[in-house]
Amino acid sequence: MKMKLKTLIVLLVGVGMLAPSCTKDFAEINTNPNNTPNALPQQLLAPALVNTISNNMIRNRNFNNELMQVTVDVNDAEGKVFRYDFRDSWSDYSWNGLYSQLTNFKDLYLTAADPVNDNATYRGISLVCQAWIYSILTDTYGDIPFSESNKSRDEKIYEPKFDAQIDVYKGLFAMLEEANNQFKINKGIVASSDPIYAGNITRWRRFCNSLYLRLLLRVSGKNEVATDVIAKIQQIVSNSSDYPIFTSNDDNAVLKWTGIAPYSSPFITAVRDQDFRVPAIGSFFIDRLRDWEDPRLNIPVYGKNGSNRLGIAPASGQFIGVESGYLPGTGAVRNAYFYSMSQTVSVNSVTYPAQSLQTEPLTGMIMNYAELQFILAEAALKGWVTSATADTYYKNGVRGGITQWLPNWPNGTAVTTVPTSTEVTNALNAYLTFTGMEWDTSLSMNDLMERLHIQKYYAMFLVDYQQWFEYRRTGHPILHKGAGLRNNGVMPARMKYPIYVQSTNPTNYKKAIANQGADLISTNVWWQKP
């Protein structure tokens, strides 16, 4: 019990949520090992990245995937996320985990700004990562501590104000602008300190501006900022020398787990083997892949030793999902599921380890090329950018989503030769025709948005809460509405603030809900409101 309380206090201090009388002595003697007074930038980066991505992966698996019908935790009990019914304690996990890592990224910036360590690239990386984390927090909760957050240690701000979401976003844009400028200085960093890009500054800069486009698109529907946001999108897309963005899957922002500490996947370290295979695959996620004869699900041509690339176990040889949101007591049966790492597959009387996402390097995904292409496709569809057609961006996104998992596609696993660009184009066109997902300009804007966001949904598989955020922004893809859904059958618009915030920062908490609306999962955040 003492250890749990100690952990909570450390987290609260990081966000600045405890009064000075409670924390002064504690803060002085309990220093995060990542931010020791003599730490160097190269010592701070990797642990902060590992901890942030690990937090996001667990939340993606347990929360996003259940809301967005990737999985269904088949159970008739109360408090099931897939029925839009979840405990208030869910709010604590992302709030605590992400704010604690913001302290580490802010320390990275301060250390890299010290004249002794002066390094613009580490400062740029810090700003990008802060913008990334703050964006997840504000899109999850709405108004959040931003301008005064994580200042309890140095500035003694123990009760930070909650910034309005519009102001948070303006601050995020400023961070990304400054990060892009810091990267221009092209100051080298220690490659081994960077588990994302191994010190490749160009790729960090591309990630910076691709993330910028993600966040610009997220608020592009708000009249009070739309003009400036669309102009910025146009500026970034038309000026690749000043604002480079992802150009291929090689630029994907992903921490590739090696299985060797400290780069061991949280799916191994934080999820028991027997628990990893418990949730069923949702019908919404798997039915299309099955009916499309998608190569990522194909075992004979694109699989390995009896497993498909996504590590999905069939039920009696069939890829059958469970309809999400079903009524308790209606007898839902778990069918297909994700293999755990201890499971095996038998092929011609030979036993092989099953391919499992528990040991998959790509699960540490932050943002990928396919998502960026779908962002550009939407911008082109709406007439904001003209450097390429929406069709071109859309096809790039579909191809990127497949080749992220199968780099040699359309060649199979047994083929070592690299396919020609013509072979890839022909295979892509054939895939889109067979699946009925080709870009058809005779369709309505709404129908094209649905088609685009179905594909984007698969591209954002495993990426923190991004599927949930995009669904809330657009209403796409159209999800199955089960009879057992709570919250009047409406997708939750946010998480409630952690309960302890009400008692540790009551004045600013009350101001936040007065500005945003009641502290309920049904209250829309600023960018969702008409």
XYZ file of C-alpha atoms in Angstrom:
530
model
C 0.000 0.000 0.000
C 2.855 2.392 0.832
C 4.468 1.721 -2.532
C 1.221 2.464 -4.403
C 0.774 5.730 -2.497
C 4.374 6.715 -3.152
C 3.962 6.074 -6.872
C 0.799 8.165 -7.009
C 2.447 11.083 -5.201
C 5.370 11.061 -7.606
C 2.962 11.254 -10.537
C 0.908 14.019 -8.983
C 3.985 16.065 -8.256
C 4.962 15.717 -11.921
C 1.736 17.344 -13.021
C 1.781 19.862 -10.214
C -1.342 18.588 -8.524
C -0.359 18.526 -4.842
C -0.053 21.420 -2.441
C 3.450 22.519 -1.413
C 2.943 21.497 2.212
C 2.396 17.915 1.037
C 5.180 17.696 -1.463
C 8.148 19.940 -0.724
C 10.213 17.469 1.272
C 9.048 14.502 -0.760
C 9.962 16.152 -4.062
C 13.414 17.042 -2.773
C 14.340 13.474 -1.832
C 12.495 11.576 -4.582
C 14.092 12.530 -7.870
C 13.168 10.702 -11.048
C 16.265 8.722 -12.100
C 15.780 9.952 -15.662
C 16.225 13.587 -14.656
C 19.170 13.599 -12.294
C 20.948 16.962 -12.019
C 23.944 15.760 -14.036
C 22.076 13.793 -16.701
C 23.038 14.266 -20.333
C 20.499 14.568 -23.157
C 21.554 11.204 -24.571
C 20.695 9.584 -21.243
C 17.178 11.001 -21.063
C 15.716 10.367 -24.517
C 15.407 6.594 -24.790
C 13.819 5.931 -21.364
C 11.215 8.643 -21.939
C 10.349 7.239 -25.368
C 10.131 3.660 -24.101
C 7.894 4.636 -21.187
C 5.581 6.829 -23.277
C 5.141 4.303 -26.060
C 4.646 1.496 -23.541
C 1.884 3.470 -21.851
C 0.223 4.169 -25.192
C 0.421 0.539 -26.313
C -1.332 -0.776 -23.220
C -4.028 1.899 -23.481
C -4.425 1.146 -27.193
C -4.918 -2.543 -26.476
C -7.272 -2.205 -23.512
C -9.254 0.902 -24.419
C -8.985 2.074 -28.029
C -9.263 -1.415 -29.508
C -12.378 -2.174 -27.483
C -14.087 1.117 -28.382
C -13.115 0.857 -32.051
C -14.174 -2.791 -32.459
C -10.715 -4.173 -33.135
C -11.296 -6.535 -30.222
C -14.178 -7.575 -27.970
C -13.527 -8.690 -24.405
C -16.328 -11.255 -24.478
C -17.961 -10.970 -21.070
C -21.419 -10.197 -19.724
C -20.123 -8.276 -16.693
C -20.551 -4.574 -16.054
C -17.785 -2.104 -16.902
C -16.904 -3.305 -20.400
C -15.314 -0.718 -22.662
C -16.774 -2.225 -25.841
C -20.237 -1.355 -24.471
C -19.156 2.250 -23.765
C -19.260 1.374 -20.085
C -16.004 1.857 -18.223
C -14.828 2.668 -14.729
C -13.752 6.178 -13.747
C -10.333 4.756 -12.875
C -9.613 4.382 -16.601
C -9.060 8.138 -16.581
C -6.043 7.827 -14.327
C -3.888 5.666 -16.574
C -3.151 7.965 -19.488
C -3.201 11.117 -17.350
C -0.623 9.789 -14.899
C 1.510 7.939 -17.411
C 1.758 10.741 -19.964
C 2.179 13.679 -17.613
C 5.009 11.864 -15.837
C 6.846 11.447 -19.145
C 6.302 15.103 -20.023
C 8.531 15.923 -17.078
C 11.269 13.804 -18.631
C 10.924 15.396 -22.078
C 10.955 18.872 -20.541
C 14.132 17.915 -18.686
C 15.582 16.756 -21.999
C 14.953 20.220 -23.432
C 16.490 22.007 -20.435
C 19.543 19.771 -20.457
C 20.044 20.268 -24.195
C 19.694 24.036 -23.720
C 22.435 24.119 -21.106
C 25.515 25.755 -22.691
C 27.573 22.748 -21.616
C 25.372 20.366 -23.648
C 23.996 22.803 -26.242
C 22.208 20.668 -28.826
C 19.410 21.943 -31.058
C 18.427 18.481 -32.286
C 17.704 17.136 -28.809
C 15.707 20.308 -28.159
C 13.742 19.704 -31.363
C 13.079 16.084 -30.416
C 11.885 17.200 -26.988
C 9.434 19.673 -28.521
C 8.075 17.105 -30.987
C 7.550 14.564 -28.243
C 5.929 17.111 -25.945
C 3.530 18.121 -28.730
C 2.759 14.466 -29.424
C 2.014 13.737 -25.740
C 0.019 16.907 -25.083
C -2.060 16.207 -28.205
C -3.043 12.786 -26.857
C -3.925 14.294 -23.500
C -6.071 17.120 -24.866
C -7.817 14.866 -27.387
C -8.590 12.438 -24.566
C -9.768 14.898 -21.893
C -10.330 18.278 -23.585
C -9.068 21.265 -21.587
C -5.895 20.261 -19.741
C -3.000 21.726 -17.740
C -0.621 22.899 -20.466
C 1.102 26.240 -19.974
C 1.559 25.617 -16.227
C 1.887 21.826 -16.194
C 4.901 19.951 -14.812
C 6.197 23.034 -12.991
C 5.887 21.945 -9.377
C 9.588 21.165 -8.971
C 11.202 24.281 -10.441
C 8.479 26.951 -10.363
C 6.441 25.641 -7.414
C 3.180 25.644 -9.364
C 1.202 22.965 -7.569
C -2.251 23.776 -8.914
C -1.844 24.466 -12.643
C -4.602 26.083 -14.613
C -6.434 24.145 -17.319
C -5.844 25.720 -20.727
C -8.745 25.791 -23.179
C -8.237 23.235 -25.937
C -8.011 25.904 -28.630
C -5.088 27.433 -26.733
C -3.464 24.047 -26.231
C -3.557 23.468 -29.977
C -2.092 26.878 -30.700
C 0.705 25.995 -28.293
C 1.277 22.645 -30.015
C 1.590 24.346 -33.391
C 4.146 26.759 -31.934
C 6.127 23.837 -30.512
C 6.246 22.080 -33.869
C 7.274 25.266 -35.682
C 10.115 25.744 -33.245
C 11.115 22.076 -33.484
C 11.314 22.313 -37.275
C 13.612 25.325 -36.891
C 15.790 23.534 -34.341
C 16.253 20.598 -36.723
C 17.451 22.976 -39.449
C 20.597 23.593 -37.381
C 21.464 19.947 -38.063
C 23.370 19.328 -34.836
C 24.397 15.681 -34.538
C 23.251 13.488 -31.656
C 24.374 10.146 -30.243
C 22.791 7.553 -32.544
C 22.522 4.926 -29.829
C 20.483 7.325 -27.665
C 17.681 7.414 -30.273
C 15.643 4.203 -30.608
C 13.336 5.755 -33.207
C 15.659 7.085 -35.926
C 19.178 6.300 -34.670
C 20.127 9.965 -34.852
C 18.742 10.646 -38.345
C 17.785 14.325 -38.098
C 16.052 14.422 -41.475
C 13.631 11.732 -40.385
C 12.896 13.467 -37.086
C 12.100 16.582 -39.072
C 9.785 14.648 -41.386
C 8.006 13.204 -38.371
C 7.685 16.691 -36.872
C 5.865 18.069 -39.896
C 3.792 14.941 -40.513
C 2.580 15.186 -36.906
C 1.905 18.869 -37.579
C -0.421 17.879 -40.443
C -2.200 15.330 -38.229
C -2.975 17.998 -35.651
C -3.898 20.679 -38.187
C -6.421 18.350 -39.793
C -7.878 17.484 -36.399
C -9.029 21.077 -35.789
C -9.674 22.040 -39.415
C -13.428 21.864 -38.920
C -13.506 24.683 -36.376
C -14.555 27.977 -37.958
C -12.484 30.122 -35.612
C -9.225 28.549 -36.789
C -10.107 26.945 -40.138
C -8.724 29.690 -42.382
C -5.315 29.718 -40.703
C -5.197 25.936 -40.352
C -5.969 25.267 -44.014
C -3.415 27.876 -45.086
C -0.808 26.144 -42.929
C -1.655 22.753 -44.420
C -1.185 24.259 -47.865
C 2.137 25.824 -46.861
C 3.534 22.566 -45.492
C 2.412 20.444 -48.437
C 3.708 22.892 -51.046
C 7.078 23.558 -49.423
C 8.965 20.302 -48.865
C 12.308 22.035 -48.421
C 11.121 24.060 -45.412
C 8.618 21.457 -44.197
C 9.755 17.946 -45.180
C 7.234 15.187 -44.453
C 7.223 11.372 -44.615
C 8.146 10.048 -48.063
C 7.878 6.286 -47.483
C 7.528 3.636 -44.802
C 11.228 4.091 -44.114
C 10.262 7.331 -42.341
C 7.702 5.726 -40.020
C 8.014 6.890 -36.418
C 8.246 3.532 -34.670
C 10.228 2.136 -31.785
C 11.082 -1.345 -33.040
C 11.196 -3.656 -30.056
C 14.216 -5.959 -30.021
C 13.238 -8.111 -27.059
C 16.427 -7.072 -25.282
C 16.150 -4.699 -22.314
C 15.381 -1.833 -22.292
C 13.666 -2.460 -25.624
C 11.313 -5.237 -24.547
C 7.714 -4.794 -25.628
C 5.200 -3.997 -22.880
C 3.042 -6.689 -24.461
C 5.625 -9.043 -22.947
C 6.568 -7.198 -19.768
C 3.114 -5.886 -18.764
C 0.645 -8.423 -20.223
C 0.593 -12.065 -19.193
C 0.842 -14.572 -22.002
C -2.530 -16.145 -21.208
C -4.191 -12.713 -21.002
C -2.880 -11.505 -24.355
C -4.995 -14.056 -26.220
C -8.210 -13.475 -24.242
C -9.980 -10.736 -26.292
C -11.796 -11.896 -29.406
C -11.249 -10.088 -32.682
C -14.149 -7.792 -33.507
C -16.243 -8.521 -36.587
C -15.784 -4.970 -37.820
C -12.010 -5.404 -37.905
C -11.669 -8.905 -39.274
C -14.653 -9.414 -41.572
C -13.407 -6.974 -44.199
C -9.879 -8.332 -44.135
C -11.292 -11.820 -44.603
C -13.724 -10.858 -47.365
C -11.076 -8.745 -49.092
C -8.716 -11.743 -49.038
C -6.281 -9.240 -47.620
C -2.616 -10.256 -47.876
C -2.039 -9.351 -44.214
C -4.443 -12.165 -43.309
C -3.306 -14.583 -46.006
C -1.325 -17.527 -44.615
C -0.244 -19.639 -47.646
C 1.322 -16.801 -49.684
C 2.148 -14.038 -47.209
C 2.277 -15.862 -43.890
C 5.106 -17.658 -42.161
C 5.068 -21.199 -40.796
C 1.289 -21.365 -40.617
C 0.643 -17.884 -39.188
C -0.563 -14.721 -40.932
C 1.355 -11.470 -40.699
C -0.947 -9.943 -38.065
C -0.703 -12.939 -35.743
C -4.443 -13.650 -35.775
C -5.541 -17.159 -34.810
C -8.515 -18.515 -36.791
C -11.415 -20.314 -35.154
C -11.765 -23.811 -36.633
C -9.871 -22.601 -39.672
C -12.125 -19.560 -40.164
C -11.518 -15.883 -39.470
C -14.726 -15.128 -37.608
C -15.190 -12.115 -35.370
C -17.588 -11.106 -32.597
C -20.096 -8.295 -33.096
C -19.202 -5.504 -30.685
C -21.737 -3.983 -28.317
C -23.823 -7.126 -27.987
C -26.408 -7.441 -25.213
C -25.273 -9.362 -22.139
C -26.783 -12.813 -22.028
C -27.095 -13.271 -25.771
C -24.416 -15.940 -25.931
C -21.578 -14.304 -27.839
C -18.800 -16.795 -28.512
C -15.106 -15.933 -28.764
C -13.758 -16.948 -32.154
C -10.629 -15.525 -33.815
C -8.094 -13.884 -31.502
C -4.481 -12.673 -31.411
C -1.941 -15.415 -30.779
C 0.183 -15.112 -27.643
C 3.901 -15.757 -27.884
C 3.786 -19.194 -26.215
C 1.401 -20.666 -28.757
C 2.407 -22.898 -31.613
C 1.080 -23.813 -35.054
C 1.373 -27.201 -36.706
C 2.105 -27.396 -40.443
C 2.464 -30.815 -42.048
C 3.118 -32.367 -38.642
C 5.854 -29.823 -37.908
C 5.350 -27.460 -34.963
C 6.347 -23.810 -35.263
C 6.035 -20.836 -32.907
C 2.955 -18.793 -33.814
C 3.563 -15.307 -35.112
C 2.416 -13.017 -32.305
C 2.046 -9.283 -31.798
C 3.552 -9.817 -28.355
C 6.957 -10.115 -30.005
C 6.262 -7.915 -33.040
C 8.738 -5.004 -33.455
C 6.202 -2.800 -35.269
C 3.809 -2.518 -32.320
C 5.745 0.509 -31.033
C 4.183 2.692 -33.739
C 3.764 6.444 -33.199
C 2.825 7.543 -36.724
C 3.278 6.059 -40.181
C 3.493 7.029 -43.832
C 0.099 5.507 -44.638
C -1.666 7.754 -42.113
C 0.028 10.804 -43.616
C -1.120 9.847 -47.111
C -4.708 9.546 -45.908
C -4.391 12.965 -44.265
C -3.274 14.361 -47.627
C -6.036 12.472 -49.433
C -8.650 14.150 -47.233
C -7.046 17.546 -47.752
C -7.074 16.989 -51.528
C -10.666 15.719 -51.453
C -11.698 18.951 -49.743
C -9.806 21.023 -52.304
C -7.159 22.322 -49.935
C -4.110 20.873 -51.695
C -3.511 20.272 -55.393
C 0.046 18.909 -55.579
C -1.471 15.464 -56.245
C -4.978 14.078 -56.576
C -6.945 12.557 -53.720
C -6.865 9.308 -55.695
C -3.055 9.313 -55.753
C -2.729 10.002 -52.034
C -5.398 7.402 -51.266
C -3.615 4.705 -53.260
C -0.326 5.639 -51.612
C -1.984 5.170 -48.242
C -3.474 1.787 -49.079
C -0.163 0.578 -50.477
C 1.737 1.946 -47.474
C -0.611 0.218 -45.060
C -0.010 -3.150 -46.716
C 3.725 -2.824 -47.327
C 4.342 -1.654 -43.774
C 3.589 -5.258 -42.826
C 4.627 -6.934 -46.086
C 7.505 -4.906 -47.576
C 7.915 -7.252 -50.569
C 4.217 -7.232 -51.541
C 2.833 -8.379 -53.956
C 5.605 -10.970 -53.900
C 4.976 -13.676 -51.345
C 7.057 -14.652 -48.351
C 8.948 -17.312 -50.311
C 9.974 -14.845 -53.049
C 13.157 -12.871 -52.385
C 13.153 -10.650 -55.469
C 11.913 -7.094 -55.091
C 8.763 -6.358 -57.134
C 8.928 -3.677 -59.797
C 6.908 -0.490 -59.442
C 4.660 -1.727 -62.253
C 3.996 -4.978 -60.430
C 3.112 -3.083 -57.256
C 0.810 -0.706 -59.124
C -0.955 -3.560 -60.908
C -1.394 -5.492 -57.676
C -2.727 -2.398 -55.894
C -5.271 -1.695 -58.629
C -6.364 -5.328 -58.635
C -6.707 -5.279 -54.835
C -8.836 -2.128 -54.856
C -11.048 -3.462 -57.636
C -11.558 -6.835 -55.956
C -12.379 -5.245 -52.599
C -14.633 -2.594 -54.104
C -12.505 0.081 -52.463
C -11.232 1.918 -55.541
C -11.396 5.727 -55.497
C -14.602 6.566 -57.390
C -15.081 10.278 -58.010
C -18.758 9.718 -58.820
C -19.367 8.985 -55.154
C -20.510 11.651 -52.721
C -18.086 13.407 -50.402
C -19.512 11.399 -47.501
C -19.053 8.082 -49.296
C -15.477 8.933 -50.250
C -14.754 9.950 -46.668
C -16.107 6.589 -45.520
C -13.928 4.728 -47.996
C -10.877 6.768 -47.017
C -11.418 6.310 -43.304
C -11.995 2.575 -43.526
C -8.505 2.309 -44.972
C -7.116 4.849 -42.493
C -8.611 2.779 -39.674
C -6.396 -0.136 -40.648
C -3.374 2.118 -41.150
C -3.758 3.379 -37.556
C -4.026 -0.111 -36.075
C -1.938 -0.146 -32.860
C -1.407 3.662 -32.819
C -2.463 4.860 -29.331
C -5.992 6.420 -29.461
C -5.837 7.718 -33.038
C -8.671 5.524 -34.377
C -10.928 6.830 -31.593
C -9.913 10.445 -32.143
C -10.529 10.280 -35.889
C -13.885 8.584 -35.459
C -14.950 11.353 -33.095
C -13.773 13.998 -35.576
C -15.398 12.542 -38.687
C -17.968 9.881 -37.747
C -16.047 7.506 -40.017
C -15.742 4.624 -40.458
C -19.362 3.786 -39.646
C -19.229 1.287 -36.790
C -21.699 -1.428 -35.861
C -24.157 -0.255 -33.199
C -24.865 -3.171 -30.872
C -28.042 -3.351 -28.797
C -26.012 -3.523 -25.590
C -24.274 -0.148 -25.922
C -24.474 2.335 -23.043
C -24.152 6.151 -23.221
C -27.289 6.164 -25.411
C -25.349 4.277 -28.057
C -23.085 7.278 -28.686
C -19.322 6.881 -28.844
C -17.737 8.410 -25.715
C -16.424 11.860 -26.570
C -13.728 11.973 -23.903
C -12.521 10.510 -20.643
C -13.504 12.156 -17.402
C -10.780 13.877 -15.415
C -9.156 11.669 -12.757
C -11.105 11.806 -9.514
C -8.150 13.035 -7.482
C -7.907 16.173 -9.655
C -11.180 17.352 -8.141
C -9.670 17.373 -4.636
C -6.069 18.380 -5.391
C -6.815 21.189 -7.869
C -10.464 22.079 -7.146
C -10.458 25.719 -8.253
C -9.004 25.055 -11.690
C -11.032 21.875 -12.096
C -14.240 23.869 -11.587
C -13.078 26.498 -14.072
C -12.348 23.763 -16.629
C -15.801 22.226 -16.460
C -17.402 25.682 -16.464
C -15.593 26.353 -19.747
C -15.862 22.936 -21.364
C -19.027 21.428 -19.942
C -19.917 18.753 -17.442
C -17.193 16.246 -16.580
C -18.893 13.387 -18.423
C -17.875 11.029 -21.213
C -20.686 12.495 -23.310
C -19.345 16.078 -23.231
C -17.746 17.012 -26.534
C -14.299 18.553 -26.510
C -13.807 21.857 -28.340
C -12.922 20.432 -31.759
C -15.984 18.145 -31.694
C -18.445 20.922 -30.969
C -20.376 22.453 -33.899
